[in-house]
Amino acid sequence: MVHAVWATQYDIVLFSQAECTVVHSPVSNLYLGSGIMPYAQMVEHGVRLALGTDGMAATGHLSMFENMKLAATLHTAATPDFERWPAASHILRMATYGSARSAGLASQVGALTAGLKADIIVLDLHGLGFTPLNNVVNQLVYSESGDSVETVIINGQVVMQNRQFANIDEMSIMAEIRSYAPRIQDAQAAAWKASQPLYPILDRLYQKSWQTPEV
């Protein structure tokens, strides 16, 4: 289940009973103004949670670090009871094991455990976010932007080292993407024009959903 920003109490109970995973995408949800997942209620009912980025069109940046920090801070405004606020350790687990489980890959990735694939990122701990190093989980969730990522290993293979990709020409790929821009922009303009007759219908559905009692 993705987003679940309009979940009712009844929905949350069903999620828990079905043992399904809800993927929280806070950056996308705020960017689109679609709502906020009821984190505290999900946790209290034992709902399995994961963290996602959604797509570029809905966020502008596919950063798990950005989503971790927002997921950890957004829900503090929902209640003055700090005991119900997200813990950095839970957010990190959502982003790793929880996300792997949501994709049916928990037996392969999602943790640094013997027997799983060696999917690892190595961070430079000399930056401001980790200076001084005192609580690595808190600092990873609240202070890291992704700029400290130095090395990336996927299934035991080094794909980025010293912030340089090992097997691809990044600049060449970026240049190729830029060459597609005019064609994509023309197609987007045509799609936008064709979609306008649907706008009143979608707007009514959106407003109706907002007016539905929430948790």
mmCIF file of C-alpha atoms in Angstrom:
data_model
loop_
_atom_site.group_PDB
_atom_site.id
_atom_site.type_symbol
_atom_site.label_atom_id
_atom_site.label_comp_id
_atom_site.label_asym_id
_atom_site.label_seq_id
_atom_site.Cartn_x
_atom_site.Cartn_y
_atom_site.Cartn_z
ATOM 1 C CA MET A 1 0.000 0.000 0.000
ATOM 2 C CA VAL A 2 1.550 3.304 -1.096
ATOM 3 C CA HIS A 3 1.003 6.656 0.665
ATOM 4 C CA ALA A 4 -2.152 5.860 2.704
ATOM 5 C CA VAL A 5 -2.576 9.593 3.365
ATOM 6 C CA TRP A 6 -6.362 9.321 3.552
ATOM 7 C CA ALA A 7 -6.444 6.170 5.675
ATOM 8 C CA THR A 8 -9.236 5.936 8.235
ATOM 9 C CA GLN A 9 -9.075 4.093 11.548
ATOM 10 C CA TYR A 10 -10.903 1.202 9.893
ATOM 11 C CA ASP A 11 -8.336 1.125 7.073
ATOM 12 C CA ILE A 12 -5.451 1.038 9.550
ATOM 13 C CA VAL A 13 -6.954 -1.931 11.365
ATOM 14 C CA LEU A 14 -7.300 -3.747 8.034
ATOM 15 C CA PHE A 15 -3.684 -2.955 7.127
ATOM 16 C CA SER A 16 -2.553 -4.459 10.414
ATOM 17 C CA GLN A 17 -4.722 -7.559 10.123
ATOM 18 C CA ALA A 18 -3.601 -8.163 6.538
ATOM 19 C CA GLU A 19 0.060 -7.661 7.486
ATOM 20 C CA CYS A 20 0.529 -5.471 4.452
ATOM 21 C CA THR A 21 3.247 -2.822 4.248
ATOM 22 C CA VAL A 22 2.432 0.866 3.889
ATOM 23 C CA VAL A 23 5.080 2.835 1.999
ATOM 24 C CA HIS A 24 5.442 6.352 3.388
ATOM 25 C CA SER A 25 6.548 9.003 0.853
ATOM 26 C CA PRO A 26 6.496 12.277 2.810
ATOM 27 C CA VAL A 27 8.276 14.502 0.282
ATOM 28 C CA SER A 28 5.894 13.485 -2.495
ATOM 29 C CA ASN A 29 2.846 13.841 -0.242
ATOM 30 C CA LEU A 30 3.733 17.421 0.718
ATOM 31 C CA TYR A 31 4.847 18.380 -2.790
ATOM 32 C CA LEU A 32 1.499 17.280 -4.206
ATOM 33 C CA GLY A 33 -0.514 18.472 -1.192
ATOM 34 C CA SER A 34 -2.216 15.089 -1.030
ATOM 35 C CA GLY A 35 -2.143 14.630 2.733
ATOM 36 C CA ILE A 36 -0.047 13.166 5.538
ATOM 37 C CA MET A 37 0.081 9.515 6.522
ATOM 38 C CA PRO A 38 -1.098 9.005 10.145
ATOM 39 C CA TYR A 39 2.242 7.686 11.372
ATOM 40 C CA ALA A 40 1.494 7.382 15.092
ATOM 41 C CA GLN A 41 -1.734 5.462 14.537
ATOM 42 C CA MET A 42 0.001 3.132 12.073
ATOM 43 C CA VAL A 43 2.730 2.339 14.588
ATOM 44 C CA GLU A 44 0.266 1.863 17.439
ATOM 45 C CA HIS A 45 -1.642 -0.708 15.386
ATOM 46 C CA GLY A 46 1.533 -2.537 14.389
ATOM 47 C CA VAL A 47 1.290 -1.699 10.693
ATOM 48 C CA ARG A 48 4.411 -2.566 8.735
ATOM 49 C CA LEU A 49 5.995 0.615 7.385
ATOM 50 C CA ALA A 50 8.500 1.355 4.646
ATOM 51 C CA LEU A 51 9.921 4.558 3.222
ATOM 52 C CA GLY A 52 9.809 5.546 -0.440
ATOM 53 C CA THR A 53 10.687 8.430 -2.734
ATOM 54 C CA ASP A 54 7.848 8.160 -5.282
ATOM 55 C CA GLY A 55 8.791 9.444 -8.755
ATOM 56 C CA MET A 56 10.742 12.439 -10.031
ATOM 57 C CA ALA A 57 7.573 14.111 -11.300
ATOM 58 C CA ALA A 58 6.149 14.020 -7.771
ATOM 59 C CA THR A 59 9.230 15.062 -5.805
ATOM 60 C CA GLY A 60 11.933 16.627 -7.961
ATOM 61 C CA HIS A 61 14.601 14.614 -6.134
ATOM 62 C CA LEU A 62 14.813 10.901 -5.377
ATOM 63 C CA SER A 63 16.643 11.247 -2.076
ATOM 64 C CA MET A 64 16.096 8.692 0.673
ATOM 65 C CA PHE A 65 18.023 10.948 3.041
ATOM 66 C CA GLU A 66 15.586 13.787 2.372
ATOM 67 C CA ASN A 67 12.650 11.464 2.967
ATOM 68 C CA MET A 68 14.173 10.077 6.158
ATOM 69 C CA LYS A 69 14.600 13.515 7.695
ATOM 70 C CA LEU A 70 11.113 14.646 6.700
ATOM 71 C CA ALA A 71 9.526 11.423 7.953
ATOM 72 C CA ALA A 72 11.320 11.885 11.269
ATOM 73 C CA THR A 73 10.264 15.515 11.732
ATOM 74 C CA LEU A 74 6.909 15.914 9.960
ATOM 75 C CA HIS A 75 4.888 13.903 12.453
ATOM 76 C CA THR A 76 6.044 15.823 15.517
ATOM 77 C CA ALA A 77 3.460 18.449 14.570
ATOM 78 C CA ALA A 78 0.627 15.905 14.786
ATOM 79 C CA THR A 79 0.755 15.493 18.553
ATOM 80 C CA PRO A 80 2.398 17.191 21.562
ATOM 81 C CA ASP A 81 3.040 13.729 23.016
ATOM 82 C CA PHE A 82 6.714 13.261 22.180
ATOM 83 C CA GLU A 83 6.474 9.577 23.083
ATOM 84 C CA ARG A 84 4.485 9.135 19.866
ATOM 85 C CA TRP A 85 7.011 10.962 17.698
ATOM 86 C CA PRO A 86 9.097 8.939 15.230
ATOM 87 C CA ALA A 87 12.409 7.656 16.531
ATOM 88 C CA ALA A 88 15.361 8.028 14.175
ATOM 89 C CA SER A 89 16.072 4.316 14.570
ATOM 90 C CA HIS A 90 12.554 3.433 13.385
ATOM 91 C CA ILE A 91 12.815 5.748 10.390
ATOM 92 C CA LEU A 92 16.148 4.172 9.424
ATOM 93 C CA ARG A 93 14.594 0.704 9.714
ATOM 94 C CA MET A 94 11.693 1.827 7.519
ATOM 95 C CA ALA A 95 14.163 3.019 4.883
ATOM 96 C CA THR A 96 16.197 -0.193 4.910
ATOM 97 C CA TYR A 97 14.554 -3.389 6.122
ATOM 98 C CA GLY A 98 11.025 -2.035 5.773
ATOM 99 C CA SER A 99 11.547 -1.008 2.162
ATOM 100 C CA ALA A 100 13.204 -4.318 1.313
ATOM 101 C CA ARG A 101 10.283 -6.195 2.872
ATOM 102 C CA SER A 102 7.773 -4.102 0.903
ATOM 103 C CA ALA A 103 9.412 -5.289 -2.312
ATOM 104 C CA GLY A 104 9.511 -8.906 -1.204
ATOM 105 C CA LEU A 105 13.309 -8.767 -0.902
ATOM 106 C CA ALA A 106 13.825 -8.970 2.866
ATOM 107 C CA SER A 107 15.561 -12.332 2.503
ATOM 108 C CA GLN A 108 18.104 -10.771 0.113
ATOM 109 C CA VAL A 109 18.735 -7.134 1.105
ATOM 110 C CA GLY A 110 17.802 -4.500 3.661
ATOM 111 C CA ALA A 111 20.305 -5.248 6.432
ATOM 112 C CA LEU A 112 24.017 -5.814 7.010
ATOM 113 C CA THR A 113 23.600 -9.473 7.870
ATOM 114 C CA ALA A 114 25.544 -12.584 6.907
ATOM 115 C CA GLY A 115 23.796 -14.375 4.071
ATOM 116 C CA LEU A 116 22.231 -11.274 2.513
ATOM 117 C CA LYS A 117 23.547 -9.499 -0.555
ATOM 118 C CA ALA A 118 26.291 -6.964 0.148
ATOM 119 C CA ASP A 119 24.393 -3.765 -0.633
ATOM 120 C CA ILE A 120 26.382 -1.134 1.248
ATOM 121 C CA ILE A 121 27.024 2.601 1.201
ATOM 122 C CA VAL A 122 30.125 4.087 2.787
ATOM 123 C CA LEU A 123 29.922 7.632 4.122
ATOM 124 C CA ASP A 124 32.641 10.162 4.860
ATOM 125 C CA LEU A 125 32.246 10.972 8.564
ATOM 126 C CA HIS A 126 34.431 14.091 8.446
ATOM 127 C CA GLY A 127 31.650 16.444 7.322
ATOM 128 C CA LEU A 128 29.757 18.858 9.569
ATOM 129 C CA GLY A 129 26.785 16.538 9.913
ATOM 130 C CA PHE A 130 28.915 13.930 11.662
ATOM 131 C CA THR A 131 31.176 16.279 13.606
ATOM 132 C CA PRO A 132 31.526 15.398 16.392
ATOM 133 C CA LEU A 133 30.343 11.831 15.973
ATOM 134 C CA ASN A 134 28.059 11.060 18.919
ATOM 135 C CA ASN A 135 24.868 9.300 17.748
ATOM 136 C CA VAL A 136 25.377 7.916 14.275
ATOM 137 C CA VAL A 137 21.720 6.942 13.716
ATOM 138 C CA ASN A 138 20.407 10.368 14.719
ATOM 139 C CA GLN A 139 23.046 12.100 12.632
ATOM 140 C CA LEU A 140 22.345 9.867 9.635
ATOM 141 C CA VAL A 141 18.615 10.653 9.751
ATOM 142 C CA TYR A 142 18.635 14.308 10.798
ATOM 143 C CA SER A 143 21.929 15.669 9.458
ATOM 144 C CA GLU A 144 22.901 13.778 6.307
ATOM 145 C CA SER A 145 21.849 14.999 2.850
ATOM 146 C CA GLY A 146 23.598 12.329 0.796
ATOM 147 C CA ASP A 147 26.627 14.487 0.117
ATOM 148 C CA SER A 148 28.740 12.294 2.412
ATOM 149 C CA VAL A 149 28.164 9.137 0.349
ATOM 150 C CA GLU A 150 31.612 8.147 -0.853
ATOM 151 C CA THR A 151 31.314 4.533 -1.982
ATOM 152 C CA VAL A 152 28.366 2.388 -3.120
ATOM 153 C CA ILE A 153 28.468 -1.401 -3.287
ATOM 154 C CA ILE A 154 25.657 -3.424 -4.887
ATOM 155 C CA ASN A 155 25.658 -7.180 -4.383
ATOM 156 C CA GLY A 156 29.369 -7.054 -3.575
ATOM 157 C CA GLN A 157 30.275 -5.002 -6.652
ATOM 158 C CA VAL A 158 31.695 -1.503 -6.226
ATOM 159 C CA VAL A 159 29.631 0.763 -8.491
ATOM 160 C CA MET A 160 30.826 4.085 -7.069
ATOM 161 C CA GLN A 161 34.118 4.859 -5.366
ATOM 162 C CA ASN A 162 35.472 8.210 -4.194
ATOM 163 C CA ARG A 163 32.204 9.715 -5.475
ATOM 164 C CA GLN A 164 32.952 8.536 -9.024
ATOM 165 C CA PHE A 165 30.881 5.924 -10.876
ATOM 166 C CA ALA A 166 32.945 2.873 -11.754
ATOM 167 C CA ASN A 167 31.197 1.530 -14.843
ATOM 168 C CA ILE A 168 29.209 4.349 -16.432
ATOM 169 C CA ASP A 169 29.992 7.708 -18.007
ATOM 170 C CA GLU A 170 27.773 10.014 -15.956
ATOM 171 C CA MET A 171 28.428 13.127 -18.061
ATOM 172 C CA SER A 172 27.619 11.292 -21.291
ATOM 173 C CA ILE A 173 24.339 10.007 -19.874
ATOM 174 C CA MET A 174 23.380 13.481 -18.638
ATOM 175 C CA ALA A 175 24.099 14.945 -22.062
ATOM 176 C CA GLU A 176 21.923 12.291 -23.699
ATOM 177 C CA ILE A 177 19.065 13.050 -21.289
ATOM 178 C CA ARG A 178 19.304 16.774 -22.061
ATOM 179 C CA SER A 179 19.064 16.017 -25.777
ATOM 180 C CA TYR A 180 15.638 14.422 -25.185
ATOM 181 C CA ALA A 181 14.261 17.489 -23.382
ATOM 182 C CA PRO A 182 12.609 19.295 -26.356
ATOM 183 C CA ARG A 183 10.736 16.158 -27.431
ATOM 184 C CA ILE A 184 9.615 15.409 -23.873
ATOM 185 C CA GLN A 185 8.469 18.989 -23.320
ATOM 186 C CA ASP A 186 6.386 18.919 -26.505
ATOM 187 C CA ALA A 187 4.768 15.623 -25.476
ATOM 188 C CA GLN A 188 4.109 16.974 -21.990
ATOM 189 C CA ALA A 189 2.418 20.083 -23.362
ATOM 190 C CA ALA A 190 0.176 17.951 -25.587
ATOM 191 C CA ALA A 191 -0.706 15.620 -22.705
ATOM 192 C CA TRP A 192 -1.521 18.576 -20.450
ATOM 193 C CA LYS A 193 -3.880 20.036 -23.037
ATOM 194 C CA ALA A 194 -5.592 16.673 -23.592
ATOM 195 C CA SER A 195 -6.087 16.179 -19.847
ATOM 196 C CA GLN A 196 -7.879 19.467 -19.178
ATOM 197 C CA PRO A 197 -11.433 18.091 -19.713
ATOM 198 C CA LEU A 198 -10.748 15.677 -16.813
ATOM 199 C CA TYR A 199 -9.718 18.428 -14.415
ATOM 200 C CA PRO A 200 -13.213 19.258 -13.014
ATOM 201 C CA ILE A 201 -13.921 15.565 -12.367
ATOM 202 C CA LEU A 202 -10.618 14.948 -10.607
ATOM 203 C CA ASP A 203 -10.995 18.142 -8.608
ATOM 204 C CA ARG A 204 -14.411 17.053 -7.307
ATOM 205 C CA LEU A 205 -13.011 13.653 -6.291
ATOM 206 C CA TYR A 206 -10.041 15.309 -4.597
ATOM 207 C CA GLN A 207 -12.226 17.703 -2.621
ATOM 208 C CA LYS A 208 -14.574 14.876 -1.626
ATOM 209 C CA SER A 209 -11.641 12.841 -0.336
ATOM 210 C CA TRP A 210 -10.380 15.765 1.738
ATOM 211 C CA GLN A 211 -13.792 16.130 3.344
ATOM 212 C CA THR A 212 -13.961 12.450 4.337
ATOM 213 C CA PRO A 213 -13.437 12.024 8.104
ATOM 214 C CA GLU A 214 -9.894 10.942 8.827
ATOM 215 C CA VAL A 215 -8.183 9.210 11.727
#
